[in-house]
Amino acid sequence: MLLVLEPALEEKNIERVVRTLEELGIRAEIVRSASQVVVFVHSDVRALPTHKFSQIDGVARVVRISSTCPLVTSNTDSAIEVAREIDGRVTIGGGAPPALIAGPCSVEGLEQILELARRVKAAGATMLRGGAFKPRTSPYEFAGLGAEALSYLKEARRLTGLPVVSEVMSCEQVELALESVDVLQIGARNMYNYELLKEVGSTSKPILLKRGISATIDEYLHAIEYILLAGNNQVILCERGIRTFEQRTRNTLDLSAVPLLKSMTGLPVVVDPSHATGKRSLVRPMSRAAIACGADGVMVEVHSSPDKSISDAEQAINPAELQKIAMDVSHLYKSLISIDETESGLACSQPGEVRLVAASSSKSLG
Ligand code: PEP
Ligand code: MN
């Protein structure tokens, strides 16, 4: 059961709700979501009548839950779109202009990342990505420069002001990355790593959680729930393609997941067309498609000499292509706003509504 508390309830009153429950022998916990404070009731209260809870001072609403991921779906009714602020500099979601997260698959050296950071910024990127710890399918492939790369990313952020996104694969790496990274990325392979989800959930950093390679939407929702339950509601979702029977692309980009996840969770959703397609020629068209279906941003892999990328060379684009994507994103975003405005203008001047007003005023005159 969830007790949704009255808005702007004072701290002492919030705690009083929990105390009242404890006096009844009920175990409960305060959970602060992006938009509201709720009390999560852990004890089995199925046999107790709802009014026992709704009559407690400060409780606005009682929600009996059958869902196994109540925190993720608590926004669904209100359809609130949550914005995430990264380091006070970039906003993702909530109707803000789409974020453009760009950078190499792997940080390959200090010069490389500094040059790329400058070039992606000039091309229109709003955040820098770069892998320090790389999950590789083969243990013989380059696995990233590790902690050394984190210090390079920190320097790139200092020089460009771009907030940095980088992946962590273990609890130890979370500790190492906290100082240099603005957004902790959980990669597709680790979406099911529940200890890692709990660990990043205990930090106050925004988390970019990628959808698992074969994860259903329900499995993805439960992974998000782990992070929210651990106390961190700064979650950004990322659709990066799922495994299907198709062999011509690296994965299959499930764009329907974008509006679906947005409406189910209220959280910002970005799309990674690089890992979704594995082909540089498809990155721009799928970035366009992502924005058209409502994504709050795109994350793309960029390299100064794409063919020479140490990892994921086939999907790397150059900064000139990124600049085209930046322009596409901006044009599409403006077009969508103007379509929405036209639509709401039309909705206000429905002929039926006009007739209704006329009918009631003529009645009152008569
Ligand atoms: C990445 O973004 O660097 C990455 C490894 O992606 P994914 O986890 O989606 O495969
Ligand atoms: Mn990659």
GROMACS .gro file of C-alpha atoms and ligand atoms in nm:
model
  377
    1MET     CA    1   0.000   0.000   0.000
    2LEU     CA    2   0.108   0.357  -0.071
    3LEU     CA    3  -0.006   0.660   0.123
    4VAL     CA    4   0.028   0.969  -0.093
    5LEU     CA    5   0.084   1.261   0.143
    6GLU     CA    6  -0.063   1.608   0.113
    7PRO     CA    7   0.155   1.839  -0.095
    8ALA     CA    8   0.411   2.055   0.089
    9LEU     CA    9   0.357   1.870   0.418
   10GLU     CA   10   0.604   1.978   0.685
   11GLU     CA   11   0.878   1.731   0.777
   12LYS     CA   12   0.749   1.684   1.134
   13ASN     CA   13   0.403   1.600   0.998
   14ILE     CA   14   0.550   1.352   0.748
   15GLU     CA   15   0.728   1.176   1.032
   16ARG     CA   16   0.410   1.181   1.242
   17VAL     CA   17   0.232   0.975   0.976
   18VAL     CA   18   0.500   0.705   1.002
   19ARG     CA   19   0.487   0.716   1.384
   20THR     CA   20   0.109   0.674   1.379
   21LEU     CA   21   0.149   0.366   1.162
   22GLU     CA   22   0.422   0.225   1.384
   23GLU     CA   23   0.196   0.265   1.686
   24LEU     CA   24  -0.049   0.040   1.502
   25GLY     CA   25   0.233  -0.214   1.453
   26ILE     CA   26   0.267  -0.131   1.082
   27ARG     CA   27   0.610  -0.109   0.920
   28ALA     CA   28   0.637   0.188   0.685
   29GLU     CA   29   0.898   0.394   0.505
   30ILE     CA   30   0.905   0.745   0.357
   31VAL     CA   31   0.982   0.752  -0.016
   32ARG     CA   32   1.040   1.081  -0.193
   33SER     CA   33   0.960   1.062  -0.563
   34ALA     CA   34   1.026   1.341  -0.809
   35SER     CA   35   0.695   1.511  -0.752
   36GLN     CA   36   0.559   1.389  -0.421
   37VAL     CA   37   0.624   1.230  -0.085
   38VAL     CA   38   0.466   0.891  -0.029
   39VAL     CA   39   0.471   0.649   0.260
   40PHE     CA   40   0.537   0.294   0.150
   41VAL     CA   41   0.363   0.042   0.379
   42HIS     CA   42   0.568  -0.276   0.403
   43SER     CA   43   0.340  -0.475   0.634
   44ASP     CA   44   0.057  -0.685   0.497
   45VAL     CA   45  -0.248  -0.461   0.547
   46ARG     CA   46  -0.489  -0.635   0.311
   47ALA     CA   47  -0.725  -0.714   0.598
   48LEU     CA   48  -0.740  -0.355   0.727
   49PRO     CA   49  -1.007  -0.114   0.597
   50THR     CA   50  -0.889   0.177   0.382
   51HIS     CA   51  -1.036   0.447   0.611
   52LYS     CA   52  -0.788   0.346   0.885
   53PHE     CA   53  -0.523   0.501   0.662
   54SER     CA   54  -0.711   0.778   0.481
   55GLN     CA   55  -0.811   0.930   0.818
   56ILE     CA   56  -0.452   0.979   0.931
   57ASP     CA   57  -0.368   1.352   0.929
   58GLY     CA   58  -0.154   1.444   0.630
   59VAL     CA   59  -0.262   1.152   0.408
   60ALA     CA   60  -0.415   1.275   0.083
   61ARG     CA   61  -0.474   0.944  -0.092
   62VAL     CA   62  -0.448   0.572  -0.024
   63VAL     CA   63  -0.331   0.352  -0.310
   64ARG     CA   64  -0.372  -0.022  -0.274
   65ILE     CA   65  -0.110  -0.174  -0.497
   66SER     CA   66  -0.125  -0.484  -0.702
   67SER     CA   67   0.168  -0.365  -0.913
   68THR     CA   68   0.510  -0.503  -0.823
   69CYS     CA   69   0.677  -0.177  -0.925
   70PRO     CA   70   0.459   0.086  -0.755
   71LEU     CA   71   0.718   0.365  -0.745
   72VAL     CA   72   0.785   0.356  -1.119
   73THR     CA   73   0.419   0.367  -1.206
   74SER     CA   74   0.312   0.616  -0.937
   75ASN     CA   75   0.340   0.896  -1.192
   76THR     CA   76   0.123   0.722  -1.448
   77ASP     CA   77  -0.210   0.866  -1.332
   78SER     CA   78  -0.091   1.222  -1.321
   79ALA     CA   79   0.111   1.182  -1.644
   80ILE     CA   80   0.364   1.424  -1.502
   81GLU     CA   81   0.666   1.457  -1.726
   82VAL     CA   82   0.967   1.480  -1.505
   83ALA     CA   83   1.266   1.690  -1.598
   84ARG     CA   84   1.615   1.596  -1.482
   85GLU     CA   85   1.871   1.866  -1.420
   86ILE     CA   86   2.228   1.762  -1.484
   87ASP     CA   87   2.478   1.956  -1.278
   88GLY     CA   88   2.250   2.264  -1.299
   89ARG     CA   89   2.348   2.302  -1.665
   90VAL     CA   90   2.141   2.070  -1.882
   91THR     CA   91   1.776   1.974  -1.846
   92ILE     CA   92   1.652   1.645  -1.988
   93GLY     CA   93   1.280   1.585  -2.025
   94GLY     CA   94   0.977   1.780  -1.910
   95GLY     CA   95   0.943   1.935  -2.256
   96ALA     CA   96   1.295   2.087  -2.259
   97PRO     CA   97   1.481   2.093  -2.594
   98PRO     CA   98   1.622   1.743  -2.658
   99ALA     CA   99   1.961   1.664  -2.508
  100LEU     CA  100   2.235   1.567  -2.751
  101ILE     CA  101   2.481   1.338  -2.576
  102ALA     CA  102   2.784   1.269  -2.793
  103GLY     CA  103   3.136   1.133  -2.770
  104PRO     CA  104   3.347   0.827  -2.837
  105CYS     CA  105   3.255   0.471  -2.751
  106SER     CA  106   3.575   0.453  -2.542
  107VAL     CA  107   3.803   0.718  -2.403
  108GLU     CA  108   4.126   0.631  -2.590
  109GLY     CA  109   4.359   0.897  -2.448
  110LEU     CA  110   4.376   1.251  -2.311
  111GLU     CA  111   4.436   1.424  -2.647
  112GLN     CA  112   4.160   1.225  -2.815
  113ILE     CA  113   3.893   1.309  -2.559
  114LEU     CA  114   3.991   1.676  -2.528
  115GLU     CA  115   3.980   1.724  -2.904
  116LEU     CA  116   3.651   1.537  -2.938
  117ALA     CA  117   3.492   1.720  -2.646
  118ARG     CA  118   3.571   2.054  -2.815
  119ARG     CA  119   3.444   1.930  -3.151
  120VAL     CA  120   3.118   1.775  -3.028
  121LYS     CA  121   3.045   2.091  -2.832
  122ALA     CA  122   3.103   2.303  -3.142
  123ALA     CA  123   2.873   2.069  -3.337
  124GLY     CA  124   2.590   2.124  -3.086
  125ALA     CA  125   2.626   1.849  -2.824
  126THR     CA  126   2.491   1.935  -2.479
  127MET     CA  127   2.666   1.651  -2.294
  128LEU     CA  128   2.980   1.443  -2.344
  129ARG     CA  129   2.981   1.063  -2.335
  130GLY     CA  130   3.286   0.837  -2.319
  131GLY     CA  131   3.348   0.490  -2.184
  132ALA     CA  132   3.617   0.449  -1.917
  133PHE     CA  133   3.510   0.098  -1.818
  134LYS     CA  134   3.396  -0.095  -2.127
  135PRO     CA  135   3.182  -0.406  -2.120
  136ARG     CA  136   3.319  -0.614  -2.411
  137THR     CA  137   3.169  -0.932  -2.544
  138SER     CA  138   3.515  -1.078  -2.596
  139PRO     CA  139   3.763  -1.070  -2.306
  140TYR     CA  140   4.042  -1.009  -2.561
  141GLU     CA  141   3.903  -0.671  -2.672
  142PHE     CA  142   4.001  -0.327  -2.536
  143ALA     CA  143   3.819  -0.286  -2.203
  144GLY     CA  144   3.881   0.086  -2.153
  145LEU     CA  145   4.147   0.288  -1.974
  146GLY     CA  146   3.960   0.271  -1.641
  147ALA     CA  147   4.038   0.524  -1.370
  148GLU     CA  148   4.287   0.700  -1.599
  149ALA     CA  149   4.003   0.773  -1.844
  150LEU     CA  150   3.793   0.920  -1.564
  151SER     CA  151   4.059   1.184  -1.501
  152TYR     CA  152   4.065   1.265  -1.875
  153LEU     CA  153   3.686   1.303  -1.878
  154LYS     CA  154   3.712   1.536  -1.580
  155GLU     CA  155   3.959   1.751  -1.769
  156ALA     CA  156   3.733   1.752  -2.078
  157ARG     CA  157   3.445   1.870  -1.861
  158ARG     CA  158   3.662   2.143  -1.708
  159LEU     CA  159   3.767   2.272  -2.050
  160THR     CA  160   3.429   2.256  -2.225
  161GLY     CA  161   3.175   2.279  -1.943
  162LEU     CA  162   2.994   1.977  -2.090
  163PRO     CA  163   2.849   1.743  -1.825
  164VAL     CA  164   2.990   1.391  -1.860
  165VAL     CA  165   2.810   1.055  -1.892
  166SER     CA  166   3.012   0.737  -1.837
  167GLU     CA  167   2.934   0.375  -1.765
  168VAL     CA  168   3.001   0.188  -1.442
  169MET     CA  169   2.990  -0.190  -1.423
  170SER     CA  170   3.057  -0.261  -1.055
  171CYS     CA  171   3.000  -0.110  -0.713
  172GLU     CA  172   3.374  -0.029  -0.685
  173GLN     CA  173   3.360   0.162  -1.013
  174VAL     CA  174   3.066   0.370  -0.884
  175GLU     CA  175   3.288   0.492  -0.602
  176LEU     CA  176   3.568   0.578  -0.847
  177ALA     CA  177   3.340   0.757  -1.094
  178LEU     CA  178   3.145   0.976  -0.853
  179GLU     CA  179   3.393   1.261  -0.862
  180SER     CA  180   3.448   1.282  -1.239
  181VAL     CA  181   3.113   1.184  -1.384
  182ASP     CA  182   2.786   1.383  -1.384
  183VAL     CA  183   2.562   1.096  -1.498
  184LEU     CA  184   2.634   0.731  -1.413
  185GLN     CA  185   2.542   0.506  -1.703
  186ILE     CA  186   2.422   0.152  -1.641
  187GLY     CA  187   2.475  -0.035  -1.965
  188ALA     CA  188   2.241  -0.282  -2.132
  189ARG     CA  189   2.436  -0.582  -2.000
  190ASN     CA  190   2.397  -0.464  -1.642
  191MET     CA  191   2.028  -0.377  -1.638
  192TYR     CA  192   1.976  -0.702  -1.448
  193ASN     CA  193   2.262  -0.640  -1.202
  194TYR     CA  194   2.044  -0.569  -0.900
  195GLU     CA  195   2.330  -0.506  -0.655
  196LEU     CA  196   2.467  -0.242  -0.893
  197LEU     CA  197   2.120  -0.087  -0.933
  198LYS     CA  198   2.089  -0.064  -0.554
  199GLU     CA  199   2.437   0.088  -0.532
  200VAL     CA  200   2.370   0.365  -0.788
  201GLY     CA  201   2.030   0.411  -0.626
  202SER     CA  202   2.208   0.504  -0.305
  203THR     CA  203   2.399   0.789  -0.474
  204SER     CA  204   2.261   1.133  -0.552
  205LYS     CA  205   2.386   1.129  -0.914
  206PRO     CA  206   2.150   1.111  -1.212
  207ILE     CA  207   2.147   0.759  -1.359
  208LEU     CA  208   2.115   0.680  -1.729
  209LEU     CA  209   1.969   0.329  -1.726
  210LYS     CA  210   1.986   0.149  -2.059
  211ARG     CA  211   1.728  -0.111  -2.151
  212GLY     CA  212   1.871  -0.465  -2.142
  213ILE     CA  213   1.953  -0.636  -2.470
  214SER     CA  214   1.657  -0.875  -2.441
  215ALA     CA  215   1.461  -0.700  -2.170
  216THR     CA  216   1.085  -0.675  -2.184
  217ILE     CA  217   0.931  -0.344  -2.081
  218ASP     CA  218   0.818  -0.507  -1.755
  219GLU     CA  219   1.170  -0.624  -1.671
  220TYR     CA  220   1.295  -0.274  -1.748
  221LEU     CA  221   1.031  -0.120  -1.518
  222HIS     CA  222   1.145  -0.346  -1.235
  223ALA     CA  223   1.508  -0.245  -1.287
  224ILE     CA  224   1.402   0.121  -1.258
  225GLU     CA  225   1.209   0.033  -0.942
  226TYR     CA  226   1.531  -0.092  -0.776
  227ILE     CA  227   1.694   0.249  -0.825
  228LEU     CA  228   1.389   0.445  -0.708
  229LEU     CA  229   1.342   0.223  -0.404
  230ALA     CA  230   1.704   0.278  -0.304
  231GLY     CA  231   1.619   0.649  -0.285
  232ASN     CA  232   1.739   0.794  -0.615
  233ASN     CA  233   1.469   0.933  -0.842
  234GLN     CA  234   1.712   1.100  -1.085
  235VAL     CA  235   1.660   0.832  -1.348
  236ILE     CA  236   1.686   0.882  -1.725
  237LEU     CA  237   1.586   0.591  -1.949
  238CYS     CA  238   1.760   0.489  -2.269
  239GLU     CA  239   1.620   0.275  -2.550
  240ARG     CA  240   1.925   0.127  -2.725
  241GLY     CA  241   1.770  -0.147  -2.938
  242ILE     CA  242   1.674  -0.500  -2.848
  243ARG     CA  243   1.782  -0.835  -2.986
  244THR     CA  244   1.554  -0.981  -3.252
  245PHE     CA  245   1.594  -1.229  -3.539
  246GLU     CA  246   1.724  -0.947  -3.763
  247GLN     CA  247   2.092  -0.978  -3.855
  248ARG     CA  248   2.144  -0.677  -4.082
  249THR     CA  249   2.143  -0.433  -3.793
  250ARG     CA  250   2.322  -0.481  -3.462
  251ASN     CA  251   1.990  -0.461  -3.274
  252THR     CA  252   1.633  -0.356  -3.355
  253LEU     CA  253   1.543  -0.009  -3.238
  254ASP     CA  254   1.211  -0.036  -3.051
  255LEU     CA  255   1.082   0.317  -3.092
  256SER     CA  256   0.738   0.232  -2.960
  257ALA     CA  257   0.910   0.191  -2.622
  258VAL     CA  258   0.974   0.567  -2.614
  259PRO     CA  259   0.616   0.699  -2.585
  260LEU     CA  260   0.518   0.386  -2.391
  261LEU     CA  261   0.786   0.432  -2.124
  262LYS     CA  262   0.722   0.804  -2.104
  263SER     CA  263   0.355   0.752  -2.037
  264MET     CA  264   0.412   0.463  -1.795
  265THR     CA  265   0.686   0.624  -1.587
  266GLY     CA  266   0.681   0.999  -1.650
  267LEU     CA  267   1.062   0.975  -1.669
  268PRO     CA  268   1.274   1.123  -1.949
  269VAL     CA  269   1.363   0.877  -2.226
  270VAL     CA  270   1.657   0.913  -2.464
  271VAL     CA  271   1.746   0.697  -2.763
  272ASP     CA  272   2.086   0.554  -2.859
  273PRO     CA  273   2.072   0.495  -3.236
  274SER     CA  274   2.443   0.398  -3.246
  275HIS     CA  275   2.415   0.074  -3.049
  276ALA     CA  276   2.062   0.018  -3.179
  277THR     CA  277   2.174  -0.003  -3.542
  278GLY     CA  278   2.551  -0.063  -3.534
  279LYS     CA  279   2.578   0.124  -3.865
  280ARG     CA  280   2.689   0.484  -3.906
  281SER     CA  281   2.463   0.540  -4.208
  282LEU     CA  282   2.157   0.468  -3.991
  283VAL     CA  283   2.246   0.692  -3.698
  284ARG     CA  284   2.109   1.015  -3.847
  285PRO     CA  285   1.777   0.878  -3.978
  286MET     CA  286   1.706   0.698  -3.651
  287SER     CA  287   1.798   1.009  -3.450
  288ARG     CA  288   1.535   1.194  -3.650
  289ALA     CA  289   1.283   0.919  -3.586
  290ALA     CA  290   1.363   0.924  -3.213
  291ILE     CA  291   1.285   1.293  -3.179
  292ALA     CA  292   0.973   1.258  -3.394
  293CYS     CA  293   0.829   1.000  -3.154
  294GLY     CA  294   0.896   1.215  -2.848
  295ALA     CA  295   1.242   1.117  -2.720
  296ASP     CA  296   1.394   1.366  -2.476
  297GLY     CA  297   1.733   1.332  -2.636
  298VAL     CA  298   1.968   1.115  -2.836
  299MET     CA  299   2.303   0.965  -2.742
  300VAL     CA  300   2.543   0.900  -3.031
  301GLU     CA  301   2.897   0.771  -3.068
  302VAL     CA  302   3.131   1.017  -3.240
  303HIS     CA  303   3.500   0.993  -3.328
  304SER     CA  304   3.737   1.232  -3.506
  305SER     CA  305   3.846   0.944  -3.733
  306PRO     CA  306   3.552   0.702  -3.708
  307ASP     CA  307   3.725   0.414  -3.890
  308LYS     CA  308   4.010   0.430  -3.640
  309SER     CA  309   3.787   0.401  -3.330
  310ILE     CA  310   3.929   0.134  -3.102
  311SER     CA  311   3.578   0.010  -3.025
  312ASP     CA  312   3.254   0.019  -3.226
  313ALA     CA  313   3.415   0.179  -3.535
  314GLU     CA  314   3.129   0.073  -3.769
  315GLN     CA  315   2.876   0.283  -3.584
  316ALA     CA  316   3.093   0.587  -3.510
  317ILE     CA  317   3.006   0.910  -3.693
  318ASN     CA  318   3.227   1.216  -3.740
  319PRO     CA  319   3.164   1.561  -3.589
  320ALA     CA  320   3.030   1.694  -3.922
  321GLU     CA  321   2.754   1.431  -3.920
  322LEU     CA  322   2.682   1.516  -3.556
  323GLN     CA  323   2.631   1.878  -3.657
  324LYS     CA  324   2.367   1.768  -3.909
  325ILE     CA  325   2.195   1.563  -3.638
  326ALA     CA  326   2.203   1.866  -3.406
  327MET     CA  327   2.025   2.069  -3.673
  328ASP     CA  328   1.771   1.793  -3.739
  329VAL     CA  329   1.698   1.766  -3.368
  330SER     CA  330   1.644   2.136  -3.328
  331HIS     CA  331   1.419   2.164  -3.637
  332LEU     CA  332   1.213   1.861  -3.544
  333TYR     CA  333   1.168   1.980  -3.186
  334LYS     CA  334   1.038   2.318  -3.308
  335SER     CA  335   0.807   2.149  -3.561
  336LEU     CA  336   0.661   1.924  -3.291
  337ILE     CA  337   0.593   2.225  -3.068
  338SER     CA  338   0.420   2.404  -3.353
  339ILE     CA  339   0.210   2.093  -3.437
  340ASP     CA  340   0.105   2.068  -3.069
  341GLU     CA  341   0.017   2.437  -3.057
  342THR     CA  342  -0.190   2.415  -3.375
  343GLU     CA  343  -0.366   2.109  -3.238
  344SER     CA  344  -0.452   2.276  -2.906
  345GLY     CA  345  -0.571   2.587  -3.097
  346LEU     CA  346  -0.801   2.366  -3.301
  347ALA     CA  347  -0.926   2.191  -2.990
  348CYS     CA  348  -1.031   2.527  -2.838
  349SER     CA  349  -1.241   2.624  -3.137
  350GLN     CA  350  -1.444   2.307  -3.185
  351PRO     CA  351  -1.772   2.400  -3.362
  352GLY     CA  352  -1.965   2.188  -3.108
  353GLU     CA  353  -1.837   2.397  -2.816
  354VAL     CA  354  -1.930   2.725  -2.987
  355ARG     CA  355  -2.282   2.603  -3.049
  356LEU     CA  356  -2.317   2.496  -2.685
  357VAL     CA  357  -2.222   2.841  -2.554
  358ALA     CA  358  -2.467   3.005  -2.796
  359ALA     CA  359  -2.748   2.769  -2.693
  360SER     CA  360  -2.705   2.830  -2.320
  361SER     CA  361  -2.680   3.209  -2.357
  362SER     CA  362  -2.993   3.224  -2.576
  363LYS     CA  363  -3.170   3.012  -2.312
  364SER     CA  364  -3.081   3.247  -2.029
  365LEU     CA  365  -3.192   3.547  -2.238
  366GLY     CA  366  -3.527   3.385  -2.299
  367PEP     C1  367   2.781   0.216  -2.441
  367PEP     O1  368   2.694   0.304  -2.445
  367PEP     O2  369   2.901   0.241  -2.439
  367PEP     C2  370   2.741   0.072  -2.443
  367PEP     C3  371   2.826  -0.023  -2.417
  367PEP     O3  372   2.612   0.055  -2.475
  367PEP     P1  373   2.513  -0.068  -2.442
  367PEP     O4  374   2.522  -0.090  -2.294
  367PEP     O5  375   2.381  -0.013  -2.486
  367PEP     O6  376   2.558  -0.185  -2.524
  368MN      MN  377   2.998   0.152  -2.807
   0.00000   0.00000   0.00000
